[in-house]
Amino acid sequence: MAELMYDETGRLLFTEEMKREYTILMPQMLPVMFHLLKRIIELEGYTIEILTSTDRKIVETGLKYVHNDTCYPALLVIGQLIEAVQSGRYDPHKVALLISQTGGGCRASNYIHLLRKALKKAGLEYIPVISINLSGLEENPGFKIPVSVGRRMIYGMMYGDLLVHLGNQCRPYELEKGATDTLISRWTDDLVDLFVHGKGMSRGQMKRYMEKITRDFAAIPRSTEKKIRVGIVGEIYIKYAPLGNNNLEDFLLNEGVEVIVPGITDFMLFKFNNRSVDVDLYGGSRLKKFAIGVAQRYIESCQKIMIGVIREEGTFRAMGTFADLQNVIKGYLGYGNKMGEGWLLTAEMLELIHSGTPNIVCTQPFGCLPNHVVGKGMMRRLKVDFPDSNIVAVDYDPGATRINQENRIKLMLANAKSG
């Protein structure tokens, strides 16, 4: 059994020995993207399991070990991890917990400390917590992200956004139920195989493989029925995670609509851009700003390739660019507004409205005041500027009932159908 080792601050480390013996548990957020991320990390010799349970016991566990004034996403993520450890499905002395950490405000940095505090309260402080970050916030001798993995993750993000974007436009219309998800699963496996052999990770190769992916989705037999389109925006975890939003995408599909969910690439570009804006507003290293700018422009160039491929094929609607989001938000919020998904959330609503999807569900978690400001707080202004917009803000918290949330969404859909 691996020996427990600590750094000079008393933080429990994930060691090389643990890498060989431990199973790493990872909370679910984006089903397609995280499955691809899991496979990419496992190529480095780790054993990873994504937690996909949505049982009410997760909320109860979160309430037991996290203060009830803490934001709802933190309560869910920590509750899901601790519930898994206590479930008996794993040897608690042979698991580690993986959580992302971006270095930004609120949840982006604090979850990891809340999780360690909760583990101690539960008598599980011997379980190591791994921070996955690109900021050098925490390091562990047994968990490292070499440049090759970082590169795979960037391209995995691009391919993942493409799979989700095309899948959302196919799934409501497929004539053979499950055909879309089968194709997504096949391409996820194929992409991992490509990464193993060093393929698909240049802009030229990415373009060719994205063309193949797009043709495969276009070949799925689909009905020509016209369905109402509904966009989903909000705090990043509640927007994407089925656990966080009570399987919102499945509910909307069952209501007979086409779901549109903005991709994760824009969020990552938003995080890069924030650091550049910080230098402009507050001062800092110009060299750092230059390096961030290089990384941002590279990802933007990849995004433009993806958009170009979709447009050239002609079957599907393409997403907008990050630059489009920056332009559309002018006159509404400044670029320095970045907490709770900041100006990006309002920009995503504006982009949906401008692209012909005025029906929007804005998912709002308890405990995130900035998210309410840039979400619910902007709805009146958007309604004034765009009278046909049909936006409903839905609150998600430990005490909110699913039936109440779904009834609010059904009212929005009724307005969409009557319009």
CSV table of C-alpha atoms in Angstrom, one decimal:
chain,number,residue,atom,x,y,z
A,1,MET,CA,0.0,0.0,0.0
A,2,ALA,CA,1.3,3.4,-1.0
A,3,GLU,CA,2.9,5.5,1.7
A,4,LEU,CA,1.2,8.8,2.5
A,5,MET,CA,3.5,11.8,1.8
A,6,TYR,CA,2.9,15.5,2.5
A,7,ASP,CA,4.5,18.7,1.2
A,8,GLU,CA,5.9,21.4,3.4
A,9,THR,CA,2.5,23.0,3.9
A,10,GLY,CA,0.9,19.7,5.0
A,11,ARG,CA,-0.9,19.0,1.8
A,12,LEU,CA,-1.3,15.3,1.0
A,13,LEU,CA,0.5,14.4,-2.3
A,14,PHE,CA,-0.5,12.0,-5.0
A,15,THR,CA,2.7,10.0,-5.5
A,16,GLU,CA,4.2,7.9,-8.3
A,17,GLU,CA,3.3,4.8,-6.2
A,18,MET,CA,-0.3,5.9,-6.0
A,19,LYS,CA,-0.4,6.3,-9.8
A,20,ARG,CA,0.2,2.6,-10.1
A,21,GLU,CA,-2.2,1.5,-7.4
A,22,TYR,CA,-5.0,4.1,-7.2
A,23,THR,CA,-8.2,4.7,-9.1
A,24,ILE,CA,-8.8,8.4,-9.7
A,25,LEU,CA,-12.5,9.4,-9.4
A,26,MET,CA,-13.6,12.4,-11.5
A,27,PRO,CA,-16.9,14.2,-11.3
A,28,GLN,CA,-19.0,14.5,-14.5
A,29,MET,CA,-19.7,17.8,-16.2
A,30,LEU,CA,-19.7,17.5,-20.0
A,31,PRO,CA,-20.6,13.9,-20.9
A,32,VAL,CA,-18.9,13.7,-24.3
A,33,MET,CA,-16.0,16.0,-23.5
A,34,PHE,CA,-15.1,14.4,-20.2
A,35,HIS,CA,-15.2,10.9,-21.7
A,36,LEU,CA,-12.7,12.0,-24.3
A,37,LEU,CA,-10.6,13.7,-21.6
A,38,LYS,CA,-10.7,10.6,-19.4
A,39,ARG,CA,-9.3,8.5,-22.3
A,40,ILE,CA,-6.6,11.1,-23.1
A,41,ILE,CA,-5.4,11.1,-19.5
A,42,GLU,CA,-5.5,7.3,-19.2
A,43,LEU,CA,-3.0,7.1,-22.1
A,44,GLU,CA,-0.4,8.3,-19.5
A,45,GLY,CA,-1.0,5.2,-17.3
A,46,TYR,CA,-3.7,6.4,-14.9
A,47,THR,CA,-6.9,4.6,-14.0
A,48,ILE,CA,-9.8,7.0,-14.1
A,49,GLU,CA,-13.5,6.6,-13.4
A,50,ILE,CA,-16.0,9.3,-14.2
A,51,LEU,CA,-18.9,9.5,-11.8
A,52,THR,CA,-22.2,9.7,-13.6
A,53,SER,CA,-24.7,9.0,-10.8
A,54,THR,CA,-27.5,11.5,-10.3
A,55,ASP,CA,-29.1,10.1,-7.1
A,56,ARG,CA,-30.7,12.4,-4.6
A,57,LYS,CA,-28.3,11.0,-2.0
A,58,ILE,CA,-25.6,13.1,-3.6
A,59,VAL,CA,-27.4,16.3,-2.6
A,60,GLU,CA,-27.9,14.9,1.0
A,61,THR,CA,-24.2,14.0,1.2
A,62,GLY,CA,-23.2,17.5,0.0
A,63,LEU,CA,-25.4,19.1,2.6
A,64,LYS,CA,-23.9,17.0,5.3
A,65,TYR,CA,-20.3,17.9,4.5
A,66,VAL,CA,-20.5,21.4,2.9
A,67,HIS,CA,-22.0,24.5,4.5
A,68,ASN,CA,-25.5,25.1,3.1
A,69,ASP,CA,-24.6,28.7,2.1
A,70,THR,CA,-21.9,27.3,-0.3
A,71,CYS,CA,-22.8,27.5,-4.0
A,72,TYR,CA,-24.9,24.6,-5.4
A,73,PRO,CA,-22.3,23.3,-7.9
A,74,ALA,CA,-19.7,23.0,-5.1
A,75,LEU,CA,-22.2,21.1,-3.0
A,76,LEU,CA,-23.0,18.7,-5.8
A,77,VAL,CA,-19.4,18.0,-6.9
A,78,ILE,CA,-18.2,17.4,-3.4
A,79,GLY,CA,-21.3,15.4,-2.5
A,80,GLN,CA,-20.8,13.2,-5.6
A,81,LEU,CA,-17.2,12.5,-4.8
A,82,ILE,CA,-17.7,11.7,-1.1
A,83,GLU,CA,-20.9,9.7,-1.8
A,84,ALA,CA,-18.9,7.6,-4.2
A,85,VAL,CA,-16.1,7.0,-1.7
A,86,GLN,CA,-18.7,6.0,1.0
A,87,SER,CA,-20.8,3.8,-1.3
A,88,GLY,CA,-18.6,0.7,-0.9
A,89,ARG,CA,-17.9,0.6,-4.6
A,90,TYR,CA,-14.3,1.4,-4.1
A,91,ASP,CA,-11.5,0.8,-1.6
A,92,PRO,CA,-11.2,4.2,0.1
A,93,HIS,CA,-7.5,3.6,0.7
A,94,LYS,CA,-7.0,3.1,-3.0
A,95,VAL,CA,-8.8,6.1,-4.5
A,96,ALA,CA,-7.8,9.7,-5.3
A,97,LEU,CA,-10.2,12.6,-6.3
A,98,LEU,CA,-9.6,14.7,-9.3
A,99,ILE,CA,-11.0,18.2,-9.6
A,100,SER,CA,-10.3,21.1,-12.0
A,101,GLN,CA,-8.9,24.4,-10.8
A,102,THR,CA,-8.5,27.4,-13.1
A,103,GLY,CA,-7.2,30.0,-10.7
A,104,GLY,CA,-10.1,32.4,-11.2
A,105,GLY,CA,-12.6,33.6,-8.7
A,106,CYS,CA,-15.2,31.6,-6.7
A,107,ARG,CA,-15.6,27.9,-7.6
A,108,ALA,CA,-12.7,27.9,-10.0
A,109,SER,CA,-10.3,27.9,-7.2
A,110,ASN,CA,-12.1,27.2,-3.9
A,111,TYR,CA,-13.7,23.8,-4.6
A,112,ILE,CA,-10.4,21.9,-4.0
A,113,HIS,CA,-10.1,23.4,-0.5
A,114,LEU,CA,-13.7,22.9,0.3
A,115,LEU,CA,-13.3,19.2,-0.8
A,116,ARG,CA,-10.3,18.7,1.5
A,117,LYS,CA,-12.2,20.2,4.4
A,118,ALA,CA,-15.2,17.9,3.7
A,119,LEU,CA,-12.9,14.9,3.5
A,120,LYS,CA,-11.5,15.7,6.9
A,121,LYS,CA,-14.9,16.1,8.4
A,122,ALA,CA,-15.9,12.7,7.0
A,123,GLY,CA,-12.8,11.1,8.4
A,124,LEU,CA,-11.4,10.6,4.9
A,125,GLU,CA,-8.4,13.0,5.0
A,126,TYR,CA,-6.1,10.2,3.9
A,127,ILE,CA,-7.6,10.4,0.4
A,128,PRO,CA,-5.4,12.6,-1.9
A,129,VAL,CA,-7.0,15.4,-4.0
A,130,ILE,CA,-5.5,16.2,-7.4
A,131,SER,CA,-5.8,19.6,-9.0
A,132,ILE,CA,-5.9,19.5,-12.8
A,133,ASN,CA,-4.9,22.9,-13.9
A,134,LEU,CA,-2.7,24.7,-16.4
A,135,SER,CA,-1.6,27.5,-14.0
A,136,GLY,CA,0.9,25.6,-11.8
A,137,LEU,CA,-1.4,26.1,-8.8
A,138,GLU,CA,-0.7,22.7,-7.3
A,139,GLU,CA,1.8,20.0,-8.3
A,140,ASN,CA,1.9,16.3,-7.4
A,141,PRO,CA,4.8,13.9,-8.1
A,142,GLY,CA,2.5,11.2,-9.4
A,143,PHE,CA,0.2,13.4,-11.6
A,144,LYS,CA,1.7,15.5,-14.3
A,145,ILE,CA,0.4,16.9,-17.5
A,146,PRO,CA,3.2,16.9,-20.1
A,147,VAL,CA,3.1,19.1,-23.1
A,148,SER,CA,1.9,16.2,-25.2
A,149,VAL,CA,-1.2,15.7,-23.0
A,150,GLY,CA,-1.9,19.4,-22.9
A,151,ARG,CA,-1.9,19.4,-26.7
A,152,ARG,CA,-4.2,16.4,-26.9
A,153,MET,CA,-6.5,18.1,-24.4
A,154,ILE,CA,-6.7,21.2,-26.6
A,155,TYR,CA,-7.5,19.3,-29.7
A,156,GLY,CA,-9.8,17.0,-27.8
A,157,MET,CA,-11.7,20.1,-26.7
A,158,MET,CA,-12.1,21.2,-30.4
A,159,TYR,CA,-13.2,17.7,-31.6
A,160,GLY,CA,-15.5,17.4,-28.6
A,161,ASP,CA,-17.2,20.7,-29.4
A,162,LEU,CA,-17.7,19.5,-33.0
A,163,LEU,CA,-19.2,16.2,-31.9
A,164,VAL,CA,-21.6,17.9,-29.5
A,165,HIS,CA,-22.6,20.6,-31.9
A,166,LEU,CA,-23.4,18.3,-34.7
A,167,GLY,CA,-25.0,15.7,-32.4
A,168,ASN,CA,-27.4,18.3,-31.1
A,169,GLN,CA,-28.6,19.1,-34.6
A,170,CYS,CA,-29.0,15.4,-35.5
A,171,ARG,CA,-30.4,13.8,-32.3
A,172,PRO,CA,-34.0,15.4,-32.4
A,173,TYR,CA,-34.5,14.3,-36.0
A,174,GLU,CA,-32.7,10.9,-36.3
A,175,LEU,CA,-34.9,8.2,-37.9
A,176,GLU,CA,-33.0,5.5,-36.1
A,177,LYS,CA,-33.0,6.2,-32.4
A,178,GLY,CA,-29.6,6.2,-30.9
A,179,ALA,CA,-27.7,6.6,-34.2
A,180,THR,CA,-26.3,9.9,-33.2
A,181,ASP,CA,-24.9,8.7,-29.9
A,182,THR,CA,-23.5,5.6,-31.5
A,183,LEU,CA,-21.6,7.8,-34.0
A,184,ILE,CA,-20.3,10.1,-31.2
A,185,SER,CA,-19.1,7.0,-29.3
A,186,ARG,CA,-17.3,5.6,-32.4
A,187,TRP,CA,-15.6,8.9,-33.2
A,188,THR,CA,-14.5,9.3,-29.6
A,189,ASP,CA,-12.7,6.0,-29.7
A,190,ASP,CA,-11.3,6.8,-33.2
A,191,LEU,CA,-9.9,10.1,-32.0
A,192,VAL,CA,-8.2,8.6,-29.0
A,193,ASP,CA,-6.6,6.0,-31.3
A,194,LEU,CA,-5.4,8.9,-33.6
A,195,PHE,CA,-3.9,10.7,-30.6
A,196,VAL,CA,-2.0,7.5,-29.6
A,197,HIS,CA,-0.3,7.6,-33.0
A,198,GLY,CA,0.3,11.3,-32.9
A,199,LYS,CA,-2.3,12.1,-35.6
A,200,GLY,CA,-5.1,14.6,-35.8
A,201,MET,CA,-3.2,17.2,-33.8
A,202,SER,CA,-2.2,19.8,-36.3
A,203,ARG,CA,-4.5,22.3,-37.8
A,204,GLY,CA,-4.2,20.7,-41.3
A,205,GLN,CA,-4.9,17.2,-40.0
A,206,MET,CA,-7.7,18.5,-37.7
A,207,LYS,CA,-9.4,20.0,-40.7
A,208,ARG,CA,-9.3,16.7,-42.6
A,209,TYR,CA,-10.7,14.7,-39.7
A,210,MET,CA,-13.3,17.3,-38.9
A,211,GLU,CA,-14.5,17.1,-42.5
A,212,LYS,CA,-14.8,13.3,-42.1
A,213,ILE,CA,-16.7,13.7,-38.9
A,214,THR,CA,-19.1,16.2,-40.4
A,215,ARG,CA,-19.8,14.0,-43.4
A,216,ASP,CA,-20.6,11.1,-41.1
A,217,PHE,CA,-23.1,13.2,-39.2
A,218,ALA,CA,-24.6,14.5,-42.4
A,219,ALA,CA,-25.2,10.8,-43.5
A,220,ILE,CA,-27.4,10.1,-40.5
A,221,PRO,CA,-31.0,9.6,-41.9
A,222,ARG,CA,-33.1,12.4,-40.4
A,223,SER,CA,-36.6,13.8,-40.7
A,224,THR,CA,-37.3,17.2,-42.3
A,225,GLU,CA,-39.6,18.2,-39.5
A,226,LYS,CA,-39.1,21.7,-38.1
A,227,LYS,CA,-38.7,21.9,-34.4
A,228,ILE,CA,-38.5,24.8,-31.9
A,229,ARG,CA,-34.9,25.5,-30.9
A,230,VAL,CA,-34.0,26.1,-27.3
A,231,GLY,CA,-30.7,27.3,-26.1
A,232,ILE,CA,-29.2,26.6,-22.7
A,233,VAL,CA,-26.9,29.1,-20.9
A,234,GLY,CA,-25.8,29.7,-17.3
A,235,GLU,CA,-23.1,28.9,-14.8
A,236,ILE,CA,-20.7,26.4,-16.5
A,237,TYR,CA,-21.4,23.4,-14.2
A,238,ILE,CA,-25.2,23.8,-14.1
A,239,LYS,CA,-25.3,24.5,-17.8
A,240,TYR,CA,-23.5,21.3,-18.8
A,241,ALA,CA,-23.8,18.7,-16.0
A,242,PRO,CA,-26.9,16.4,-16.0
A,243,LEU,CA,-26.6,16.1,-12.2
A,244,GLY,CA,-26.6,19.9,-11.9
A,245,ASN,CA,-29.6,20.7,-14.2
A,246,ASN,CA,-31.7,17.6,-13.6
A,247,ASN,CA,-31.0,16.1,-17.0
A,248,LEU,CA,-32.3,19.3,-18.7
A,249,GLU,CA,-31.2,18.3,-22.2
A,250,ASP,CA,-33.1,15.0,-22.0
A,251,PHE,CA,-36.2,16.8,-20.7
A,252,LEU,CA,-36.1,19.3,-23.6
A,253,LEU,CA,-35.6,16.5,-26.1
A,254,ASN,CA,-38.6,14.7,-24.7
A,255,GLU,CA,-40.6,17.9,-25.1
A,256,GLY,CA,-39.9,17.7,-28.8
A,257,VAL,CA,-37.4,20.6,-29.2
A,258,GLU,CA,-33.9,20.9,-30.6
A,259,VAL,CA,-31.4,21.8,-27.9
A,260,ILE,CA,-28.5,24.2,-28.5
A,261,VAL,CA,-25.7,24.4,-25.9
A,262,PRO,CA,-22.7,26.8,-26.5
A,263,GLY,CA,-19.4,24.9,-26.7
A,264,ILE,CA,-16.6,24.8,-24.1
A,265,THR,CA,-14.1,26.3,-26.5
A,266,ASP,CA,-15.6,29.8,-26.0
A,267,PHE,CA,-15.4,29.4,-22.2
A,268,MET,CA,-11.7,28.4,-22.5
A,269,LEU,CA,-11.0,31.4,-24.7
A,270,PHE,CA,-12.9,33.6,-22.3
A,271,LYS,CA,-10.5,32.4,-19.5
A,272,PHE,CA,-7.5,33.2,-21.6
A,273,ASN,CA,-8.9,36.6,-22.5
A,274,ASN,CA,-9.6,37.4,-18.9
A,275,ARG,CA,-6.0,37.2,-18.0
A,276,SER,CA,-5.1,39.5,-20.9
A,277,VAL,CA,-7.8,42.0,-19.8
A,278,ASP,CA,-6.5,41.9,-16.2
A,279,VAL,CA,-3.1,43.2,-17.4
A,280,ASP,CA,-4.8,46.1,-19.2
A,281,LEU,CA,-7.0,47.0,-16.3
A,282,TYR,CA,-4.7,46.3,-13.3
A,283,GLY,CA,-1.2,46.1,-14.7
A,284,GLY,CA,1.1,43.2,-14.8
A,285,SER,CA,3.6,41.4,-17.0
A,286,ARG,CA,3.4,42.4,-20.7
A,287,LEU,CA,5.4,39.2,-21.5
A,288,LYS,CA,2.6,37.2,-19.8
A,289,LYS,CA,0.0,39.0,-21.8
A,290,PHE,CA,1.9,38.3,-25.0
A,291,ALA,CA,2.1,34.6,-24.2
A,292,ILE,CA,-1.6,34.4,-23.4
A,293,GLY,CA,-2.4,36.2,-26.6
A,294,VAL,CA,-0.4,33.7,-28.6
A,295,ALA,CA,-2.3,30.8,-27.0
A,296,GLN,CA,-5.6,32.5,-27.5
A,297,ARG,CA,-5.0,33.2,-31.1
A,298,TYR,CA,-3.9,29.6,-31.7
A,299,ILE,CA,-7.1,28.2,-30.2
A,300,GLU,CA,-9.2,30.8,-32.1
A,301,SER,CA,-7.5,29.7,-35.4
A,302,CYS,CA,-8.6,26.1,-34.6
A,303,GLN,CA,-12.1,27.3,-33.8
A,304,LYS,CA,-12.3,29.1,-37.2
A,305,ILE,CA,-11.2,25.9,-39.0
A,306,MET,CA,-14.0,24.0,-37.3
A,307,ILE,CA,-16.6,26.7,-38.2
A,308,GLY,CA,-15.3,26.7,-41.8
A,309,VAL,CA,-15.6,23.0,-42.1
A,310,ILE,CA,-19.3,23.1,-40.9
A,311,ARG,CA,-20.1,25.9,-43.3
A,312,GLU,CA,-18.4,24.3,-46.3
A,313,GLU,CA,-20.3,21.0,-45.8
A,314,GLY,CA,-23.5,23.0,-45.8
A,315,THR,CA,-25.8,20.6,-43.9
A,316,PHE,CA,-25.5,22.1,-40.4
A,317,ARG,CA,-25.6,25.5,-38.8
A,318,ALA,CA,-22.2,26.6,-37.6
A,319,MET,CA,-21.5,28.3,-34.3
A,320,GLY,CA,-20.1,31.8,-34.1
A,321,THR,CA,-16.5,32.8,-33.3
A,322,PHE,CA,-15.2,34.1,-30.0
A,323,ALA,CA,-14.6,37.4,-31.7
A,324,ASP,CA,-18.4,37.4,-32.5
A,325,LEU,CA,-19.2,37.1,-28.8
A,326,GLN,CA,-16.8,39.9,-28.0
A,327,ASN,CA,-18.5,42.2,-30.6
A,328,VAL,CA,-22.1,41.4,-29.6
A,329,ILE,CA,-21.6,42.2,-25.9
A,330,LYS,CA,-20.4,45.7,-26.6
A,331,GLY,CA,-22.8,48.2,-25.1
A,332,TYR,CA,-24.0,45.6,-22.5
A,333,LEU,CA,-21.1,44.6,-20.3
A,334,GLY,CA,-17.4,45.4,-20.1
A,335,TYR,CA,-14.7,42.7,-20.6
A,336,GLY,CA,-13.7,43.2,-17.0
A,337,ASN,CA,-17.0,41.6,-15.9
A,338,LYS,CA,-15.8,38.0,-15.6
A,339,MET,CA,-17.2,36.3,-12.4
A,340,GLY,CA,-20.1,33.9,-12.6
A,341,GLU,CA,-19.2,33.4,-16.3
A,342,GLY,CA,-19.3,37.2,-16.6
A,343,TRP,CA,-19.9,38.9,-19.9
A,344,LEU,CA,-19.7,35.6,-21.7
A,345,LEU,CA,-23.1,34.4,-20.4
A,346,THR,CA,-24.9,37.5,-21.6
A,347,ALA,CA,-23.0,37.3,-24.9
A,348,GLU,CA,-24.2,33.7,-25.4
A,349,MET,CA,-27.8,34.8,-24.9
A,350,LEU,CA,-27.3,37.6,-27.5
A,351,GLU,CA,-25.7,35.2,-29.9
A,352,LEU,CA,-28.6,32.8,-29.6
A,353,ILE,CA,-31.1,35.6,-30.2
A,354,HIS,CA,-29.2,36.9,-33.2
A,355,SER,CA,-28.8,33.4,-34.7
A,356,GLY,CA,-32.6,32.7,-34.6
A,357,THR,CA,-32.9,31.0,-31.2
A,358,PRO,CA,-34.8,33.4,-29.0
A,359,ASN,CA,-36.0,30.7,-26.7
A,360,ILE,CA,-33.5,30.3,-23.9
A,361,VAL,CA,-33.2,28.5,-20.5
A,362,CYS,CA,-30.8,30.4,-18.2
A,363,THR,CA,-29.7,28.0,-15.5
A,364,GLN,CA,-28.9,29.8,-12.2
A,365,PRO,CA,-27.3,28.0,-9.3
A,366,PHE,CA,-27.9,29.0,-5.7
A,367,GLY,CA,-25.0,30.9,-4.1
A,368,CYS,CA,-23.6,32.5,-7.3
A,369,LEU,CA,-24.6,36.1,-7.1
A,370,PRO,CA,-22.4,37.2,-10.1
A,371,ASN,CA,-24.1,34.6,-12.2
A,372,HIS,CA,-27.5,36.0,-11.4
A,373,VAL,CA,-26.4,39.5,-12.2
A,374,VAL,CA,-25.1,38.6,-15.7
A,375,GLY,CA,-28.0,36.1,-16.3
A,376,LYS,CA,-31.3,37.0,-14.7
A,377,GLY,CA,-30.1,40.6,-14.2
A,378,MET,CA,-29.7,41.2,-17.9
A,379,MET,CA,-33.0,39.7,-19.1
A,380,ARG,CA,-35.0,42.9,-18.8
A,381,ARG,CA,-32.5,44.8,-21.0
A,382,LEU,CA,-32.5,42.0,-23.6
A,383,LYS,CA,-36.3,41.9,-23.6
A,384,VAL,CA,-36.4,45.7,-24.3
A,385,ASP,CA,-33.9,45.4,-27.1
A,386,PHE,CA,-35.3,42.1,-28.5
A,387,PRO,CA,-39.1,41.9,-27.7
A,388,ASP,CA,-39.4,38.5,-29.3
A,389,SER,CA,-36.8,37.0,-26.9
A,390,ASN,CA,-38.3,34.3,-24.7
A,391,ILE,CA,-36.0,33.7,-21.8
A,392,VAL,CA,-36.7,31.8,-18.6
A,393,ALA,CA,-34.3,31.9,-15.6
A,394,VAL,CA,-34.5,28.6,-13.7
A,395,ASP,CA,-33.0,28.3,-10.2
A,396,TYR,CA,-31.2,25.2,-9.1
A,397,ASP,CA,-30.6,24.6,-5.4
A,398,PRO,CA,-30.9,21.8,-2.8
A,399,GLY,CA,-34.5,22.7,-2.0
A,400,ALA,CA,-35.8,23.3,-5.6
A,401,THR,CA,-38.2,20.7,-6.9
A,402,ARG,CA,-37.7,19.3,-10.3
A,403,ILE,CA,-41.4,19.6,-11.1
A,404,ASN,CA,-41.3,23.3,-10.4
A,405,GLN,CA,-38.3,23.8,-12.7
A,406,GLU,CA,-39.9,21.8,-15.5
A,407,ASN,CA,-43.2,23.7,-15.2
A,408,ARG,CA,-41.4,27.0,-15.6
A,409,ILE,CA,-39.6,25.6,-18.7
A,410,LYS,CA,-42.9,24.2,-20.1
A,411,LEU,CA,-44.4,27.7,-19.8
A,412,MET,CA,-41.5,29.1,-21.8
A,413,LEU,CA,-42.1,26.4,-24.4
A,414,ALA,CA,-45.8,27.2,-24.5
A,415,ASN,CA,-44.9,30.8,-25.3
A,416,ALA,CA,-42.5,29.7,-28.0
A,417,LYS,CA,-45.2,27.5,-29.6
A,418,SER,CA,-47.8,30.2,-29.5
A,419,GLY,CA,-45.5,32.7,-31.0
